Amino acid sequence: MAARLIKGAEVAKQIREELKLQVQEMKEKRGLVPGLVTILVGENPASQSYVRAKQKTAHELGFYSVQDDRPADITEEALLDLIRKYNEDPKIHGILVQLPLPKHIDETKILYAIDPDKDVDGFHPVNVGKLMIGTADFLPCTPAGIQELLVRSGAQIEGAEVVVVGRSNIVGKPIANMLIQKGPGANATVTVVHTRTRDVAFHTRRADILIVAAGVPKYIKGDMVKEGAVVIDVGVNEVGRTPEGKRILVGDVDFDEVVEKASAITPVPGGVGPMTITMLMKNTVKAALKAAGDL
Ligand code: GUN
């Protein structure tokens, strides 16, 4: 029997509607408008499209939103100055620097420069550390979206064998950390596999919940998945364009094969992607409330 679809786009829409009402109330009751700046360096088309989507959503929710585009040859010092400017700007509650950055810029240095209270991506080492000890203010957006989808889809997380494919700082490491924490929506047993793992399929076949953020199109085949597993596909791989020029996207999971084995699966597009943006908005609202002393 084919798996049930975990429709991230629908869940995301519902959460955004809740956020929109919350933002209206914040405005009316105390004149507080969440402010988000997205900083994009260079002209990477995928990054441009992500940033555009983030800005569009911020507008729809009634945020004060600023898109700050900078040329690919901006110096590290100039970018640091820009971040310091937004750190000081009281109208801005969230600062997002779209990754990846050009090679001449030290990503770690940039992420360190963002005020941890405005780090709505959850990438600053202070926030990474807080996540690790279970006291996070800002959960990184993609992992937060994955956890929310798992919880809302009714997956049994507590005690489950979770296998995460990929060890990036943006997805693999944080989601693994979140799911081993004590508490609701967690308490799982987590294995992380990566490019140096001896036998990836040995691990993935044991997973009750399989989370794939490998960056390789259709990497996970049907025979790598246990019957009845819940499969979360974080991959966004452009494999071509339609005659009209629209991007053709596939995930890291071979959907047609795995849909026959899994009990539930996220589609690409329309799965994890919309949740990521929604969690960014949620973090920005939280940052604004914290700045106003409400949290
Ligand atoms: N690049 C890919 N994913 C992300 C993300 O979640 N945040 C930022 N800032 N850059 C990214």
Coordinates of N, CA and C in Angstrom, one line a residue, residues 64-295:
Y64 N 7.8 43.9 9.3 CA 8.7 44.9 8.6 C 9.8 44.1 8.1
S65 N 10.0 44.1 6.7 CA 11.0 43.2 6.2 C 11.9 43.9 5.2
V66 N 13.1 43.6 5.3 CA 14.2 44.3 4.5 C 15.0 43.2 3.8
Q67 N 15.1 43.4 2.5 CA 16.0 42.5 1.7 C 17.2 43.3 1.4
D68 N 18.4 42.9 1.8 CA 19.6 43.6 1.6 C 20.5 42.7 0.7
D69 N 20.6 43.1 -0.6 CA 21.4 42.4 -1.6 C 22.8 43.0 -1.7
R70 N 23.8 42.2 -1.6 CA 25.2 42.7 -1.7 C 26.0 42.0 -2.8
P71 N 26.9 42.6 -3.5 CA 27.6 42.0 -4.6 C 28.5 40.8 -4.1
A72 N 28.8 39.9 -4.9 CA 29.6 38.7 -4.5 C 31.0 39.1 -4.1
D73 N 31.5 40.3 -4.5 CA 32.9 40.7 -4.1 C 32.9 41.6 -2.9
I74 N 31.8 41.7 -2.1 CA 31.8 42.4 -0.9 C 32.9 41.9 0.0
T75 N 33.6 42.8 0.7 CA 34.7 42.3 1.6 C 34.1 41.7 2.9
E76 N 34.8 40.9 3.6 CA 34.4 40.3 4.8 C 34.1 41.4 5.8
E77 N 35.0 42.4 5.9 CA 34.9 43.5 6.8 C 33.6 44.3 6.6
A78 N 33.3 44.6 5.3 CA 32.0 45.3 4.9 C 30.8 44.5 5.4
L79 N 30.8 43.2 5.2 CA 29.7 42.4 5.6 C 29.6 42.4 7.1
L80 N 30.7 42.3 7.8 CA 30.6 42.4 9.3 C 30.0 43.7 9.7
D81 N 30.4 44.8 9.1 CA 29.9 46.1 9.4 C 28.4 46.2 9.2
L82 N 27.9 45.6 8.1 CA 26.5 45.5 7.8 C 25.7 44.8 8.9
I83 N 26.3 43.7 9.4 CA 25.7 42.9 10.4 C 25.6 43.7 11.7
R84 N 26.7 44.4 12.0 CA 26.7 45.3 13.2 C 25.7 46.3 13.2
K85 N 25.5 46.9 12.0 CA 24.4 47.9 11.8 C 23.0 47.3 12.2
Y86 N 22.7 46.1 11.7 CA 21.4 45.5 11.9 C 21.3 45.0 13.4
N87 N 22.5 44.7 14.0 CA 22.5 44.3 15.4 C 22.0 45.5 16.2
E88 N 22.3 46.7 15.8 CA 22.0 47.9 16.6 C 20.6 48.5 16.2
D89 N 20.0 48.0 15.1 CA 18.7 48.6 14.6 C 17.5 48.0 15.4
P90 N 16.8 48.9 16.2 CA 15.7 48.3 17.0 C 14.5 47.8 16.2
K91 N 14.4 48.3 15.0 CA 13.3 47.8 14.2 C 13.5 46.3 13.7
I92 N 14.7 45.9 13.7 CA 15.1 44.6 13.2 C 15.2 43.6 14.4
H93 N 14.4 42.5 14.3 CA 14.5 41.5 15.4 C 15.2 40.3 14.9
G94 N 15.2 40.1 13.6 CA 15.8 38.8 13.1 C 16.8 39.2 11.9
I95 N 18.0 38.6 12.0 CA 19.0 38.8 10.9 C 19.3 37.4 10.3
L96 N 19.1 37.3 9.0 CA 19.4 36.1 8.3 C 20.4 36.4 7.2
V97 N 21.5 35.7 7.3 CA 22.5 35.8 6.2 C 22.4 34.5 5.4
Q98 N 21.9 34.6 4.2 CA 21.7 33.4 3.4 C 23.1 32.7 3.1
L99 N 23.1 31.4 3.3 CA 24.3 30.6 3.0 C 24.1 29.8 1.7
P100 N 25.1 29.4 1.0 CA 26.5 29.6 1.3 C 27.0 31.0 0.9
L101 N 28.1 31.4 1.5 CA 28.7 32.7 1.2 C 29.9 32.5 0.2
P102 N 30.3 33.5 -0.5 CA 31.4 33.3 -1.4 C 32.7 32.9 -0.6
K103 N 33.6 32.2 -1.3 CA 34.7 31.5 -0.6 C 35.6 32.4 0.1
H104 N 35.7 33.7 -0.3 CA 36.7 34.6 0.4 C 36.1 35.1 1.7
I105 N 34.9 34.7 2.1 CA 34.3 35.2 3.3 C 34.2 34.0 4.3
D106 N 34.7 34.2 5.5 CA 34.7 33.1 6.5 C 33.3 33.1 7.2
E107 N 32.6 32.0 6.8 CA 31.2 31.8 7.3 C 31.1 31.9 8.8
T108 N 32.0 31.2 9.4 CA 31.9 31.1 10.9 C 32.0 32.5 11.5
K109 N 32.9 33.3 11.0 CA 33.1 34.6 11.5 C 31.9 35.5 11.3
I110 N 31.2 35.3 10.2 CA 30.0 36.1 10.0 C 28.9 35.6 10.9
L111 N 28.7 34.3 11.1 CA 27.7 33.8 12.0 C 27.9 34.2 13.4
Y112 N 29.2 34.3 13.8 CA 29.6 34.8 15.2 C 29.2 36.2 15.4
A113 N 29.2 37.0 14.3 CA 28.9 38.4 14.4 C 27.5 38.8 14.7
I114 N 26.6 37.9 14.3 CA 25.1 38.2 14.5 C 24.8 38.1 16.0
D115 N 24.1 39.1 16.5 CA 23.6 39.1 17.9 C 22.8 37.8 18.1
P116 N 23.2 37.0 19.1 CA 22.5 35.7 19.3 C 21.0 35.9 19.5
D117 N 20.6 37.1 20.1 CA 19.1 37.3 20.3 C 18.4 37.7 19.0
K118 N 19.2 37.9 17.9 CA 18.6 38.2 16.6 C 18.9 37.1 15.6
D119 N 19.4 36.0 16.1 CA 19.9 34.9 15.2 C 18.7 33.9 15.0
V120 N 17.8 34.3 14.1 CA 16.6 33.6 13.9 C 16.8 32.3 13.1
D121 N 18.0 32.1 12.5 CA 18.4 30.9 11.9 C 18.9 29.8 12.9
G122 N 19.3 30.3 14.1 CA 19.8 29.4 15.1 C 21.2 28.9 14.8
F123 N 22.0 29.7 14.1 CA 23.3 29.2 13.7 C 24.4 29.7 14.5
H124 N 24.2 30.7 15.3 CA 25.3 31.2 16.2 C 25.7 30.2 17.2
P125 N 27.0 30.1 17.5 CA 27.5 29.0 18.4 C 26.8 29.1 19.8
V126 N 26.4 30.2 20.2 CA 25.6 30.3 21.5 C 24.3 29.5 21.4
N127 N 23.6 29.7 20.2 CA 22.3 29.0 20.0 C 22.5 27.6 19.7
V128 N 23.6 27.2 19.0 CA 23.9 25.8 18.8 C 24.2 25.1 20.1
G129 N 24.9 25.8 21.0 CA 25.2 25.2 22.3 C 23.9 25.1 23.2
K130 N 23.1 26.1 23.1 CA 21.8 26.0 23.9 C 20.9 24.8 23.4
L131 N 20.9 24.6 22.1 CA 20.2 23.5 21.5 C 20.7 22.2 22.1
M132 N 22.1 22.1 22.1 CA 22.7 20.9 22.6 C 22.3 20.6 24.1
I133 N 22.2 21.6 24.9 CA 21.9 21.3 26.3 C 20.4 21.4 26.6
G134 N 19.6 21.6 25.5 CA 18.1 21.5 25.7 C 17.5 22.8 26.2
T135 N 18.2 23.9 25.9 CA 17.5 25.2 26.4 C 17.5 26.2 25.2
A136 N 17.2 25.7 24.0 CA 17.2 26.6 22.8 C 16.2 27.7 22.9
D137 N 16.6 28.9 22.4 CA 15.7 30.0 22.2 C 15.2 29.8 20.7
F138 N 16.2 29.7 19.8 CA 15.9 29.6 18.4 C 16.3 28.2 17.8
L139 N 15.4 27.4 17.5 CA 15.8 26.1 16.8 C 16.0 26.5 15.4
P140 N 17.0 25.8 14.8 CA 17.3 26.1 13.3 C 16.0 25.7 12.5
C141 N 15.8 26.4 11.5 CA 14.4 26.3 10.9 C 14.1 25.0 10.2
T142 N 15.0 24.4 9.5 CA 14.7 23.2 8.8 C 14.4 22.0 9.8
P143 N 15.4 21.9 10.8 CA 15.1 20.8 11.8 C 13.8 21.1 12.6
A144 N 13.5 22.4 12.9 CA 12.3 22.7 13.6 C 11.1 22.3 12.8
G145 N 11.2 22.5 11.5 CA 10.1 22.2 10.6 C 9.9 20.6 10.5
I146 N 11.0 19.9 10.5 CA 10.9 18.5 10.5 C 10.3 17.9 11.7
Q147 N 10.7 18.4 12.9 CA 10.1 18.0 14.2 C 8.6 18.3 14.2
E148 N 8.2 19.5 13.8 CA 6.8 19.8 13.8 C 6.0 18.9 12.9
L149 N 6.6 18.6 11.7 CA 5.9 17.7 10.8 C 5.7 16.3 11.4
L150 N 6.8 15.8 12.1 CA 6.7 14.5 12.7 C 5.6 14.5 13.8
V151 N 5.6 15.5 14.6 CA 4.7 15.6 15.7 C 3.2 15.6 15.1
R152 N 3.0 16.6 14.2 CA 1.7 16.8 13.7 C 1.2 15.6 12.9
S153 N 2.1 14.8 12.3 CA 1.7 13.6 11.5 C 1.4 12.4 12.4
G154 N 1.6 12.6 13.7 CA 1.3 11.5 14.6 C 2.4 10.4 14.7
A155 N 3.6 10.7 14.2 CA 4.6 9.7 14.2 C 5.0 9.4 15.7
Q156 N 5.3 8.1 16.0 CA 5.8 7.8 17.3 C 7.3 8.1 17.4
I157 N 7.6 9.2 18.0 CA 9.0 9.6 18.1 C 9.7 9.0 19.3
E158 N 9.1 9.0 20.4 CA 9.7 8.5 21.6 C 10.0 7.1 21.5
G159 N 11.3 6.7 21.8 CA 11.7 5.3 21.7 C 12.0 4.9 20.3
A160 N 11.7 5.7 19.3 CA 11.9 5.2 17.9 C 13.4 5.2 17.5
E161 N 13.7 4.3 16.5 CA 15.0 4.3 15.9 C 14.9 5.3 14.8
V162 N 15.6 6.4 15.0 CA 15.7 7.5 13.9 C 17.0 7.4 13.3
V163 N 17.1 7.4 12.0 CA 18.3 7.5 11.2 C 18.3 8.7 10.4
V164 N 19.4 9.5 10.6 CA 19.5 10.8 9.9 C 20.7 10.6 8.9
V165 N 20.4 10.9 7.6 CA 21.4 10.7 6.6 C 21.9 12.1 6.3
G166 N 23.2 12.4 6.6 CA 23.7 13.7 6.4 C 24.1 14.3 7.7
R167 N 25.2 15.1 7.8 CA 25.8 15.6 9.0 C 26.1 17.1 8.9
S168 N 25.3 17.8 8.1 CA 25.5 19.3 8.0 C 25.2 20.0 9.3
N169 N 25.7 21.2 9.4 CA 25.4 22.0 10.6 C 24.0 22.6 10.5
I170 N 23.4 22.6 9.3 CA 22.1 23.2 9.0 C 21.0 22.2 9.3
V171 N 21.2 21.0 9.0 CA 20.1 20.0 9.1 C 20.6 18.7 10.0
G172 N 21.5 18.0 9.5 CA 21.8 16.7 10.1 C 22.2 16.8 11.6
K173 N 23.2 17.6 11.9 CA 23.6 17.6 13.3 C 22.5 18.2 14.2
P174 N 21.9 19.3 13.8 CA 20.9 19.8 14.8 C 19.6 18.9 14.9
I175 N 19.1 18.3 13.9 CA 17.9 17.4 14.0 C 18.3 16.2 14.9
A176 N 19.5 15.7 14.7 CA 19.9 14.6 15.6 C 19.9 15.0 17.0
N177 N 20.4 16.1 17.3 CA 20.5 16.7 18.7 C 19.1 16.9 19.3
M178 N 18.2 17.4 18.4 CA 16.9 17.7 18.9 C 16.1 16.5 19.3
L179 N 16.3 15.4 18.5 CA 15.5 14.2 18.7 C 16.0 13.4 19.8
I180 N 17.3 13.6 20.3 CA 17.7 12.8 21.5 C 17.5 13.5 22.8
Q181 N 16.9 14.8 22.7 CA 16.6 15.5 24.0 C 15.5 14.8 24.8
K182 N 15.5 15.1 26.1 CA 14.4 14.6 26.9 C 13.2 15.5 26.6
G183 N 12.0 14.9 26.4 CA 10.8 15.8 26.3 C 10.0 15.4 25.2
P184 N 8.8 16.0 25.0 CA 7.8 15.7 24.0 C 8.4 16.0 22.6
G185 N 8.0 15.1 21.7 CA 8.5 15.3 20.3 C 10.0 14.9 20.1
A186 N 10.5 14.2 21.1 CA 11.9 13.8 21.1 C 12.1 12.4 21.8
N187 N 13.1 12.2 22.7 CA 13.3 10.9 23.3 C 13.5 9.8 22.4
A188 N 14.1 10.0 21.2 CA 14.4 9.0 20.2 C 15.8 8.5 20.4
T189 N 16.1 7.4 19.7 CA 17.4 6.8 19.6 C 17.9 7.1 18.2
V190 N 19.0 7.9 18.1 CA 19.3 8.5 16.8 C 20.7 8.0 16.3
T191 N 20.7 7.6 15.1 CA 22.0 7.3 14.4 C 22.2 8.3 13.3
V192 N 23.4 8.8 13.1 CA 23.7 9.7 12.0 C 24.6 9.0 11.0
V193 N 24.2 8.9 9.8 CA 25.1 8.3 8.8 C 25.6 9.4 7.8
H194 N 26.7 9.2 7.2 CA 27.3 10.2 6.4 C 28.2 9.6 5.3
T195 N 28.9 10.5 4.6 CA 29.7 10.0 3.4 C 30.7 9.0 3.8
R196 N 31.2 8.9 5.0 CA 32.2 8.0 5.4 C 31.6 6.8 6.1
T197 N 30.3 6.6 6.2 CA 29.7 5.5 6.8 C 30.0 4.2 6.0
R198 N 30.3 3.1 6.6 CA 30.7 1.9 5.9 C 29.5 1.3 5.1
D199 N 28.4 1.2 5.8 CA 27.2 0.6 5.1 C 26.0 1.4 5.4
V200 N 25.7 2.3 4.6 CA 24.6 3.2 4.8 C 23.2 2.5 4.9
A201 N 23.0 1.5 3.9 CA 21.8 0.8 3.9 C 21.5 0.0 5.1
F202 N 22.6 -0.6 5.7 CA 22.4 -1.4 6.9 C 21.7 -0.5 8.0
H203 N 22.1 0.7 8.1 CA 21.4 1.6 9.1 C 20.1 2.1 8.6
T204 N 19.9 2.5 7.4 CA 18.7 3.1 7.0 C 17.5 2.1 7.0
R205 N 17.9 0.8 6.8 CA 16.9 -0.3 6.8 C 16.3 -0.5 8.2
R206 N 17.0 0.0 9.3 CA 16.6 -0.2 10.6 C 15.7 0.9 11.1
A207 N 15.6 1.9 10.3 CA 15.0 3.2 10.8 C 13.4 3.1 10.8
D208 N 12.9 3.4 12.0 CA 11.4 3.7 12.1 C 11.1 5.0 11.5
I209 N 12.0 6.0 11.7 CA 11.9 7.3 11.1 C 13.2 7.6 10.4
L210 N 13.1 7.9 9.1 CA 14.3 8.1 8.3 C 14.3 9.6 7.8
I211 N 15.3 10.3 8.1 CA 15.4 11.7 7.8 C 16.6 11.9 6.8
V212 N 16.3 12.4 5.6 CA 17.4 12.3 4.6 C 17.7 13.7 4.1
A213 N 19.0 14.1 4.4 CA 19.5 15.4 4.0 C 20.9 15.2 3.5
A214 N 20.9 14.5 2.4 CA 22.2 14.0 1.8 C 22.7 15.0 0.7
G215 N 21.7 15.6 0.0 CA 22.1 16.5 -1.1 C 22.4 15.7 -2.4
V216 N 21.9 14.5 -2.5 CA 22.1 13.6 -3.6 C 20.7 13.2 -4.2
P217 N 20.4 13.6 -5.4 CA 19.1 13.3 -5.9 C 18.8 11.8 -5.9
K218 N 17.6 11.4 -5.4 CA 17.0 10.1 -5.4 C 18.0 9.0 -4.8
Y219 N 18.8 9.5 -3.8 CA 19.8 8.6 -3.2 C 19.2 7.4 -2.5
I220 N 18.1 7.6 -1.8 CA 17.5 6.5 -1.0 C 16.5 5.7 -1.8
K221 N 16.8 4.5 -2.1 CA 16.0 3.6 -2.9 C 15.0 2.8 -2.0
G222 N 14.1 2.1 -2.6 CA 13.1 1.3 -1.9 C 13.7 0.3 -1.0
D223 N 14.8 -0.4 -1.5 CA 15.4 -1.5 -0.7 C 16.2 -1.0 0.4
M224 N 16.3 0.3 0.6 CA 17.1 0.9 1.8 C 16.1 1.3 2.9
V225 N 14.8 1.0 2.7 CA 13.8 1.5 3.7 C 13.1 0.3 4.3
K226 N 12.8 0.4 5.6 CA 12.0 -0.6 6.2 C 10.5 -0.4 5.9
E227 N 9.8 -1.5 5.8 CA 8.4 -1.5 5.6 C 7.7 -0.7 6.7
G228 N 6.9 0.3 6.3 CA 6.2 1.0 7.4 C 6.9 2.2 8.0
A229 N 8.1 2.5 7.5 CA 8.9 3.6 8.0 C 8.2 5.0 7.7
V230 N 8.5 6.0 8.5 CA 8.1 7.4 8.2 C 9.4 8.0 7.6
V231 N 9.2 8.6 6.4 CA 10.4 9.1 5.7 C 10.2 10.6 5.4
I232 N 11.2 11.3 5.9 CA 11.3 12.8 5.7 C 12.4 13.1 4.7
D233 N 12.0 13.7 3.6 CA 13.0 14.0 2.5 C 13.3 15.5 2.6
V234 N 14.5 15.8 2.9 CA 14.9 17.2 3.0 C 15.5 17.7 1.7
G235 N 15.8 16.8 0.8 CA 16.5 17.2 -0.4 C 15.7 18.1 -1.3
V236 N 16.5 19.1 -1.9 CA 15.9 19.9 -2.9 C 16.9 20.0 -4.1
N237 N 16.8 19.1 -5.1 CA 17.8 19.0 -6.1 C 17.1 19.5 -7.5
E238 N 17.7 20.4 -8.1 CA 17.2 20.9 -9.4 C 17.8 19.9 -10.5
V239 N 16.9 19.2 -11.2 CA 17.4 18.2 -12.2 C 17.1 18.7 -13.6
G240 N 16.6 19.9 -13.7 CA 16.3 20.4 -15.1 C 15.3 21.5 -15.0
R241 N 14.8 21.9 -16.2 CA 13.8 22.9 -16.3 C 12.7 22.5 -17.3
T242 N 11.5 22.9 -17.0 CA 10.4 22.6 -17.9 C 10.6 23.5 -19.2
P243 N 9.9 23.2 -20.3 CA 10.0 24.1 -21.4 C 9.7 25.6 -21.1
E244 N 8.8 25.8 -20.0 CA 8.5 27.1 -19.6 C 9.5 27.8 -18.7
G245 N 10.6 27.0 -18.4 CA 11.7 27.5 -17.6 C 11.5 27.3 -16.1
K246 N 10.5 26.6 -15.7 CA 10.3 26.3 -14.3 C 11.3 25.2 -13.8
R247 N 11.8 25.4 -12.6 CA 12.7 24.4 -12.0 C 12.0 23.0 -11.8
I248 N 12.7 22.0 -12.2 CA 12.2 20.6 -11.9 C 13.0 20.1 -10.6
L249 N 12.3 19.9 -9.6 CA 12.9 19.5 -8.3 C 12.7 18.1 -7.9
V250 N 13.7 17.4 -7.5 CA 13.5 16.1 -6.9 C 14.2 16.1 -5.5
G251 N 13.8 15.1 -4.7 CA 14.3 15.0 -3.3 C 15.6 14.1 -3.3
D252 N 16.0 13.8 -2.1 CA 17.1 12.8 -1.9 C 16.6 11.4 -1.8
V253 N 15.2 11.3 -1.9 CA 14.6 10.0 -1.8 C 14.0 9.7 -3.1
D254 N 14.1 8.4 -3.6 CA 13.5 8.0 -4.8 C 12.0 7.8 -4.5
F255 N 11.2 8.8 -4.7 CA 9.8 8.8 -4.2 C 9.0 7.6 -4.7
D256 N 9.1 7.4 -6.0 CA 8.3 6.3 -6.6 C 8.5 5.0 -6.0
E257 N 9.8 4.7 -5.6 CA 10.1 3.4 -5.0 C 9.7 3.4 -3.5
V258 N 10.1 4.5 -2.8 CA 9.9 4.5 -1.4 C 8.5 4.7 -0.9
V259 N 7.7 5.3 -1.8 CA 6.3 5.5 -1.4 C 5.6 4.1 -1.2
E260 N 6.1 3.1 -1.9 CA 5.5 1.8 -1.8 C 5.9 1.1 -0.5
K261 N 6.9 1.5 0.2 CA 7.4 0.8 1.4 C 7.0 1.6 2.7
A262 N 7.1 2.9 2.6 CA 6.9 3.7 3.8 C 5.5 3.8 4.2
S263 N 5.2 4.1 5.5 CA 3.8 4.4 5.9 C 3.4 5.8 5.7
A264 N 4.5 6.7 5.7 CA 4.2 8.1 5.5 C 5.5 8.7 4.9
I265 N 5.3 9.7 4.0 CA 6.5 10.3 3.4 C 6.2 11.8 3.0
T266 N 7.2 12.6 3.1 CA 7.0 14.0 2.6 C 7.3 14.1 1.1
P267 N 6.5 14.8 0.4 CA 6.8 15.0 -1.0 C 7.8 16.1 -1.2
V268 N 8.4 16.2 -2.4 CA 9.3 17.3 -2.8 C 8.8 17.7 -4.2
P269 N 8.4 18.9 -4.4 CA 8.3 20.0 -3.4 C 7.0 19.8 -2.6
G270 N 6.8 20.7 -1.6 CA 5.6 20.7 -0.8 C 5.7 19.9 0.5
G271 N 6.9 19.5 0.9 CA 7.1 18.8 2.1 C 7.8 19.7 3.2
V272 N 9.1 19.4 3.3 CA 9.8 20.2 4.3 C 10.0 21.6 4.0
G273 N 10.3 21.9 2.7 CA 10.6 23.3 2.3 C 9.7 24.4 2.8
P274 N 8.4 24.3 2.7 CA 7.5 25.4 3.2 C 7.6 25.5 4.7
M275 N 7.9 24.4 5.4 CA 8.0 24.4 6.8 C 9.2 25.2 7.3
T276 N 10.3 25.1 6.5 CA 11.5 25.9 6.9 C 11.2 27.4 7.0
I277 N 10.6 27.9 6.0 CA 10.3 29.3 5.9 C 9.3 29.7 7.1
T278 N 8.4 28.8 7.3 CA 7.4 29.1 8.4 C 8.1 29.2 9.7
M279 N 9.0 28.3 10.0 CA 9.7 28.3 11.2 C 10.6 29.5 11.4
L280 N 11.1 30.0 10.3 CA 11.9 31.3 10.3 C 11.0 32.4 10.8
M281 N 9.7 32.4 10.3 CA 8.8 33.5 10.7 C 8.4 33.4 12.2
K282 N 8.3 32.1 12.6 CA 8.0 31.8 14.0 C 9.1 32.3 14.9
N283 N 10.3 32.1 14.5 CA 11.5 32.5 15.3 C 11.6 34.1 15.3
T284 N 11.2 34.7 14.2 CA 11.2 36.2 14.2 C 10.2 36.8 15.1
V285 N 9.0 36.2 15.1 CA 8.0 36.6 16.1 C 8.5 36.5 17.5
K286 N 9.1 35.4 17.8 CA 9.7 35.1 19.1 C 10.7 36.1 19.5
A287 N 11.6 36.4 18.5 CA 12.7 37.4 18.7 C 12.1 38.8 19.0
A288 N 11.0 39.1 18.3 CA 10.4 40.4 18.6 C 9.8 40.5 20.0
L289 N 9.1 39.4 20.4 CA 8.5 39.3 21.7 C 9.6 39.4 22.8
K290 N 10.7 38.7 22.5 CA 11.8 38.7 23.5 C 12.4 40.1 23.6
A291 N 12.5 40.8 22.5 CA 13.1 42.1 22.5 C 12.2 43.1 23.3
A292 N 10.9 42.8 23.2 CA 9.9 43.7 23.9 C 9.7 43.3 25.3
G293 N 10.4 42.3 25.8 CA 10.4 41.8 27.2 C 9.2 41.0 27.5
D294 N 8.5 40.4 26.4 CA 7.3 39.6 26.6 C 7.6 38.1 26.8
L295 N 8.8 37.7 26.6 CA 9.1 36.3 26.8 C 10.3 36.1 27.7

